[in-house]
Amino acid sequence: MNRTPPSDLTPARAFSIVAAMCIAQVLGMLGVFAFPALLPHFIHLWDLTNSQAGWISGIYFVGYSIAVPVLTSLTDRIDSRKIYIASCCVGVISNIGFGVFSQGFWSALIFRALCGLSLAGTFIPGLKALVDRLEIRYLPRTISFYTACFGLGMSISFYYAGVIFKWLGWKPVFFTAAASSGIALIICLMILAPKPVEKSKSSLRGILSTLNFKPVWQNYPARTYIIAYMCHMWEMFAARSWMVAFLAYAVSLQAYPTPFMAPTTVMAVAGIFGMIASIFFGELAVKFGRRRIVSIVMTISGLFGLSLGFLVDLPFPALVCLCIGYTIFFQGDSAAIHAGVITAANPDRRGATMALQSLAGFMAASLSPIAVGFILDLTGGGNSTISWGLTFGAMSISAFLGLFLLFKTQNKDNA
């Protein structure tokens, strides 16, 4: 049954709902990269190997991937608002737990996995809550802005972690993330009215039927963009997880080791550019075709990644510009891919389609930081140009894989 949006929703009201949920999403994401932003510190503090550090970074997205197929699929049968609120509570508890109880590899692993579970119940369910409450004419730009705010949340996560760590230490970084999740919960309660669900959909049998992903996978256009999303997420989260460490190593090679911009600040600025790029390329995709724009962006991103690691000894300002450029392209196809998935989905299985997209994408996101950590250890611990060159090559190869798959499916479409 197709969704029937409220007929009295004015443009101003629609804008206020979208803006409020975008703000809530950014606030709820402050803890996402709190650990990767402080990676050099934790490696030293807990005597971690690069592989262990990669596991702690990646386990966040393992927790996300385990929870997201269930939580997002349930949005077809349960009001997304309820899932969002419960997940904000998990975000509060898990971030406080990390700050209070984490003392090394295993304890950090547990609480970061719980933090990932919180994101699983807020990011895509939050988007589904908007989709359920807005008329279809508002959806293309809503998707672009909401998904772009995911990038903004990542950027602010890096920046605030670096600033608070500098003045207060690492524990308040996670306490602040917990407080922000609490604010996101309050915003959701205030801005989203409860949405009744048909009794037949909320039955146990109806709920269990949402976990059947076979019809979603058989939807060929949606499947194409889901696979592209996996490639996008592998590259983006590997780069996001390790670029601070890369920049820290670059600083150590400089004649003047005090940089004009801290690595965490670089990542924050780069993420803002990436957010703008996501909106921009999303608009271009509507005008010139999603497949074409996504293919162009993936090609440039892959070329950036193949070269960036080998340029670590460049003057730091030049390297910062290259990192920002790389971020623009590895993040730039996000909105276009999300819109491709949602518009290709069957309306009655939109939640399940978004769940499968998130499951596939964040499984890739969870594995890539771990894989990069292993490559760093195998190639000398990230203490040489060749080590970082091979590492960034492993990140960016997925862009070319995504490009290949898009061309392959395009040829199949034309056959």
PDB file of C-alpha atoms in Angstrom, residues 180-319:
ATOM      1  CA  SER A 180      24.429  15.256  22.048  1.00  0.00           C
ATOM      2  CA  SER A 181      22.555  11.991  21.546  1.00  0.00           C
ATOM      3  CA  GLY A 182      20.269  13.092  24.351  1.00  0.00           C
ATOM      4  CA  ILE A 183      19.589  16.401  22.581  1.00  0.00           C
ATOM      5  CA  ALA A 184      18.830  14.517  19.339  1.00  0.00           C
ATOM      6  CA  LEU A 185      16.265  12.477  21.269  1.00  0.00           C
ATOM      7  CA  ILE A 186      14.565  15.640  22.538  1.00  0.00           C
ATOM      8  CA  ILE A 187      14.439  17.136  19.029  1.00  0.00           C
ATOM      9  CA  CYS A 188      12.807  13.982  17.690  1.00  0.00           C
ATOM     10  CA  LEU A 189      10.181  14.032  20.442  1.00  0.00           C
ATOM     11  CA  MET A 190       9.372  17.670  19.705  1.00  0.00           C
ATOM     12  CA  ILE A 191       9.382  17.706  15.890  1.00  0.00           C
ATOM     13  CA  LEU A 192       7.986  14.319  14.825  1.00  0.00           C
ATOM     14  CA  ALA A 193       4.378  13.548  15.627  1.00  0.00           C
ATOM     15  CA  PRO A 194       3.577   9.843  16.206  1.00  0.00           C
ATOM     16  CA  LYS A 195       2.416   8.098  13.050  1.00  0.00           C
ATOM     17  CA  PRO A 196      -0.187   5.329  13.459  1.00  0.00           C
ATOM     18  CA  VAL A 197       0.650   2.002  11.816  1.00  0.00           C
ATOM     19  CA  GLU A 198      -1.943  -0.311  10.302  1.00  0.00           C
ATOM     20  CA  LYS A 199      -2.716  -3.154  12.694  1.00  0.00           C
ATOM     21  CA  SER A 200      -2.042  -5.809  10.042  1.00  0.00           C
ATOM     22  CA  LYS A 201       1.437  -4.387   9.462  1.00  0.00           C
ATOM     23  CA  SER A 202       2.303  -4.288  13.151  1.00  0.00           C
ATOM     24  CA  SER A 203       1.421  -7.954  13.741  1.00  0.00           C
ATOM     25  CA  LEU A 204       4.219 -10.438  14.448  1.00  0.00           C
ATOM     26  CA  ARG A 205       3.715 -12.092  11.084  1.00  0.00           C
ATOM     27  CA  GLY A 206       3.856  -8.741   9.313  1.00  0.00           C
ATOM     28  CA  ILE A 207       7.013  -7.738  11.174  1.00  0.00           C
ATOM     29  CA  LEU A 208       8.802 -10.998  10.344  1.00  0.00           C
ATOM     30  CA  SER A 209       7.910 -10.602   6.666  1.00  0.00           C
ATOM     31  CA  THR A 210       9.982  -7.402   6.509  1.00  0.00           C
ATOM     32  CA  LEU A 211      13.163  -9.426   7.056  1.00  0.00           C
ATOM     33  CA  ASN A 212      12.739 -11.223   3.724  1.00  0.00           C
ATOM     34  CA  PHE A 213      15.224  -9.438   1.455  1.00  0.00           C
ATOM     35  CA  LYS A 214      14.752 -11.692  -1.579  1.00  0.00           C
ATOM     36  CA  PRO A 215      12.171  -9.395  -3.276  1.00  0.00           C
ATOM     37  CA  VAL A 216      14.453  -6.428  -2.622  1.00  0.00           C
ATOM     38  CA  TRP A 217      17.454  -8.157  -4.210  1.00  0.00           C
ATOM     39  CA  GLN A 218      15.327  -9.122  -7.221  1.00  0.00           C
ATOM     40  CA  ASN A 219      14.652  -5.426  -7.834  1.00  0.00           C
ATOM     41  CA  TYR A 220      17.423  -4.950 -10.397  1.00  0.00           C
ATOM     42  CA  PRO A 221      17.734  -1.110 -10.401  1.00  0.00           C
ATOM     43  CA  ALA A 222      17.806  -0.996  -6.593  1.00  0.00           C
ATOM     44  CA  ARG A 223      20.368  -3.812  -6.468  1.00  0.00           C
ATOM     45  CA  THR A 224      22.681  -1.889  -8.805  1.00  0.00           C
ATOM     46  CA  TYR A 225      22.783   1.123  -6.497  1.00  0.00           C
ATOM     47  CA  ILE A 226      23.116  -1.033  -3.388  1.00  0.00           C
ATOM     48  CA  ILE A 227      26.281  -2.584  -4.829  1.00  0.00           C
ATOM     49  CA  ALA A 228      27.585   0.873  -5.786  1.00  0.00           C
ATOM     50  CA  TYR A 229      26.891   1.960  -2.206  1.00  0.00           C
ATOM     51  CA  MET A 230      29.055  -0.870  -0.867  1.00  0.00           C
ATOM     52  CA  CYS A 231      32.002   0.319  -2.960  1.00  0.00           C
ATOM     53  CA  HIS A 232      31.403   3.922  -1.892  1.00  0.00           C
ATOM     54  CA  MET A 233      31.311   3.000   1.799  1.00  0.00           C
ATOM     55  CA  TRP A 234      34.451   0.838   1.670  1.00  0.00           C
ATOM     56  CA  GLU A 235      36.496   3.743   0.376  1.00  0.00           C
ATOM     57  CA  MET A 236      34.912   6.503   2.433  1.00  0.00           C
ATOM     58  CA  PHE A 237      35.156   4.847   5.832  1.00  0.00           C
ATOM     59  CA  ALA A 238      38.637   3.466   5.294  1.00  0.00           C
ATOM     60  CA  ALA A 239      39.812   6.963   4.386  1.00  0.00           C
ATOM     61  CA  ARG A 240      37.875   8.578   7.221  1.00  0.00           C
ATOM     62  CA  SER A 241      39.247   6.104   9.756  1.00  0.00           C
ATOM     63  CA  TRP A 242      42.931   6.443   8.821  1.00  0.00           C
ATOM     64  CA  MET A 243      43.448   9.875   7.296  1.00  0.00           C
ATOM     65  CA  VAL A 244      44.179  11.528  10.648  1.00  0.00           C
ATOM     66  CA  ALA A 245      46.970   9.016  11.244  1.00  0.00           C
ATOM     67  CA  PHE A 246      48.194   9.606   7.675  1.00  0.00           C
ATOM     68  CA  LEU A 247      48.312  13.371   8.228  1.00  0.00           C
ATOM     69  CA  ALA A 248      50.018  12.903  11.598  1.00  0.00           C
ATOM     70  CA  TYR A 249      52.746  10.902   9.853  1.00  0.00           C
ATOM     71  CA  ALA A 250      53.014  13.606   7.195  1.00  0.00           C
ATOM     72  CA  VAL A 251      53.524  16.232   9.902  1.00  0.00           C
ATOM     73  CA  SER A 252      56.454  14.219  11.309  1.00  0.00           C
ATOM     74  CA  LEU A 253      58.191  14.465   7.922  1.00  0.00           C
ATOM     75  CA  GLN A 254      57.953  18.242   7.712  1.00  0.00           C
ATOM     76  CA  ALA A 255      60.899  20.525   8.401  1.00  0.00           C
ATOM     77  CA  TYR A 256      58.625  22.513  10.704  1.00  0.00           C
ATOM     78  CA  PRO A 257      56.578  19.854  12.550  1.00  0.00           C
ATOM     79  CA  THR A 258      53.903  22.231  13.878  1.00  0.00           C
ATOM     80  CA  PRO A 259      51.254  22.297  11.121  1.00  0.00           C
ATOM     81  CA  PHE A 260      49.161  25.345  10.222  1.00  0.00           C
ATOM     82  CA  MET A 261      46.101  23.133  10.689  1.00  0.00           C
ATOM     83  CA  ALA A 262      45.676  20.127  13.009  1.00  0.00           C
ATOM     84  CA  PRO A 263      44.867  16.806  11.272  1.00  0.00           C
ATOM     85  CA  THR A 264      41.459  16.617  12.980  1.00  0.00           C
ATOM     86  CA  THR A 265      40.650  20.123  11.754  1.00  0.00           C
ATOM     87  CA  VAL A 266      41.708  19.155   8.237  1.00  0.00           C
ATOM     88  CA  MET A 267      39.234  16.269   8.324  1.00  0.00           C
ATOM     89  CA  ALA A 268      36.475  18.546   9.603  1.00  0.00           C
ATOM     90  CA  VAL A 269      37.049  21.095   6.826  1.00  0.00           C
ATOM     91  CA  ALA A 270      37.334  18.323   4.230  1.00  0.00           C
ATOM     92  CA  GLY A 271      34.044  16.836   5.393  1.00  0.00           C
ATOM     93  CA  ILE A 272      32.243  20.151   4.948  1.00  0.00           C
ATOM     94  CA  PHE A 273      33.513  20.318   1.378  1.00  0.00           C
ATOM     95  CA  GLY A 274      32.400  16.705   0.946  1.00  0.00           C
ATOM     96  CA  MET A 275      28.912  17.552   2.220  1.00  0.00           C
ATOM     97  CA  ILE A 276      28.601  20.434  -0.260  1.00  0.00           C
ATOM     98  CA  ALA A 277      29.886  18.154  -3.025  1.00  0.00           C
ATOM     99  CA  SER A 278      27.289  15.507  -2.168  1.00  0.00           C
ATOM    100  CA  ILE A 279      24.462  18.040  -2.550  1.00  0.00           C
ATOM    101  CA  PHE A 280      26.008  19.472  -5.731  1.00  0.00           C
ATOM    102  CA  PHE A 281      26.523  16.113  -7.420  1.00  0.00           C
ATOM    103  CA  GLY A 282      23.067  15.036  -6.266  1.00  0.00           C
ATOM    104  CA  GLU A 283      21.590  17.995  -8.160  1.00  0.00           C
ATOM    105  CA  LEU A 284      23.705  17.191 -11.226  1.00  0.00           C
ATOM    106  CA  ALA A 285      22.500  13.589 -11.051  1.00  0.00           C
ATOM    107  CA  VAL A 286      18.874  14.726 -11.317  1.00  0.00           C
ATOM    108  CA  LYS A 287      19.719  16.800 -14.396  1.00  0.00           C
ATOM    109  CA  PHE A 288      22.223  14.577 -16.216  1.00  0.00           C
ATOM    110  CA  GLY A 289      21.472  11.075 -14.922  1.00  0.00           C
ATOM    111  CA  ARG A 290      22.525   9.347 -11.700  1.00  0.00           C
ATOM    112  CA  ARG A 291      24.535   6.562 -13.298  1.00  0.00           C
ATOM    113  CA  ARG A 292      26.614   9.000 -15.359  1.00  0.00           C
ATOM    114  CA  ILE A 293      27.403  11.345 -12.449  1.00  0.00           C
ATOM    115  CA  VAL A 294      28.173   8.509 -10.014  1.00  0.00           C
ATOM    116  CA  SER A 295      30.531   6.947 -12.582  1.00  0.00           C
ATOM    117  CA  ILE A 296      32.427  10.212 -13.113  1.00  0.00           C
ATOM    118  CA  VAL A 297      32.763  10.861  -9.373  1.00  0.00           C
ATOM    119  CA  MET A 298      33.970   7.305  -8.679  1.00  0.00           C
ATOM    120  CA  THR A 299      36.602   7.543 -11.420  1.00  0.00           C
ATOM    121  CA  ILE A 300      38.106  10.756 -10.053  1.00  0.00           C
ATOM    122  CA  SER A 301      37.952   9.440  -6.484  1.00  0.00           C
ATOM    123  CA  GLY A 302      39.818   6.278  -7.455  1.00  0.00           C
ATOM    124  CA  LEU A 303      42.551   8.262  -9.207  1.00  0.00           C
ATOM    125  CA  PHE A 304      42.956  10.495  -6.150  1.00  0.00           C
ATOM    126  CA  GLY A 305      43.270   7.497  -3.841  1.00  0.00           C
ATOM    127  CA  LEU A 306      45.833   5.675  -5.977  1.00  0.00           C
ATOM    128  CA  SER A 307      48.174   8.660  -5.863  1.00  0.00           C
ATOM    129  CA  LEU A 308      47.581  10.300  -2.472  1.00  0.00           C
ATOM    130  CA  GLY A 309      49.497   7.870  -0.250  1.00  0.00           C
ATOM    131  CA  PHE A 310      52.649   8.191  -2.354  1.00  0.00           C
ATOM    132  CA  LEU A 311      52.585  11.983  -1.914  1.00  0.00           C
ATOM    133  CA  VAL A 312      52.852  11.976   1.879  1.00  0.00           C
ATOM    134  CA  ASP A 313      56.147  13.918   1.843  1.00  0.00           C
ATOM    135  CA  LEU A 314      54.688  16.898  -0.026  1.00  0.00           C
ATOM    136  CA  PRO A 315      54.618  20.247   1.799  1.00  0.00           C
ATOM    137  CA  PHE A 316      51.820  20.002   4.324  1.00  0.00           C
ATOM    138  CA  PRO A 317      49.567  22.742   2.842  1.00  0.00           C
ATOM    139  CA  ALA A 318      49.662  20.986  -0.533  1.00  0.00           C
ATOM    140  CA  LEU A 319      48.848  17.643   1.085  1.00  0.00           C
TER     141      LEU A 319
END
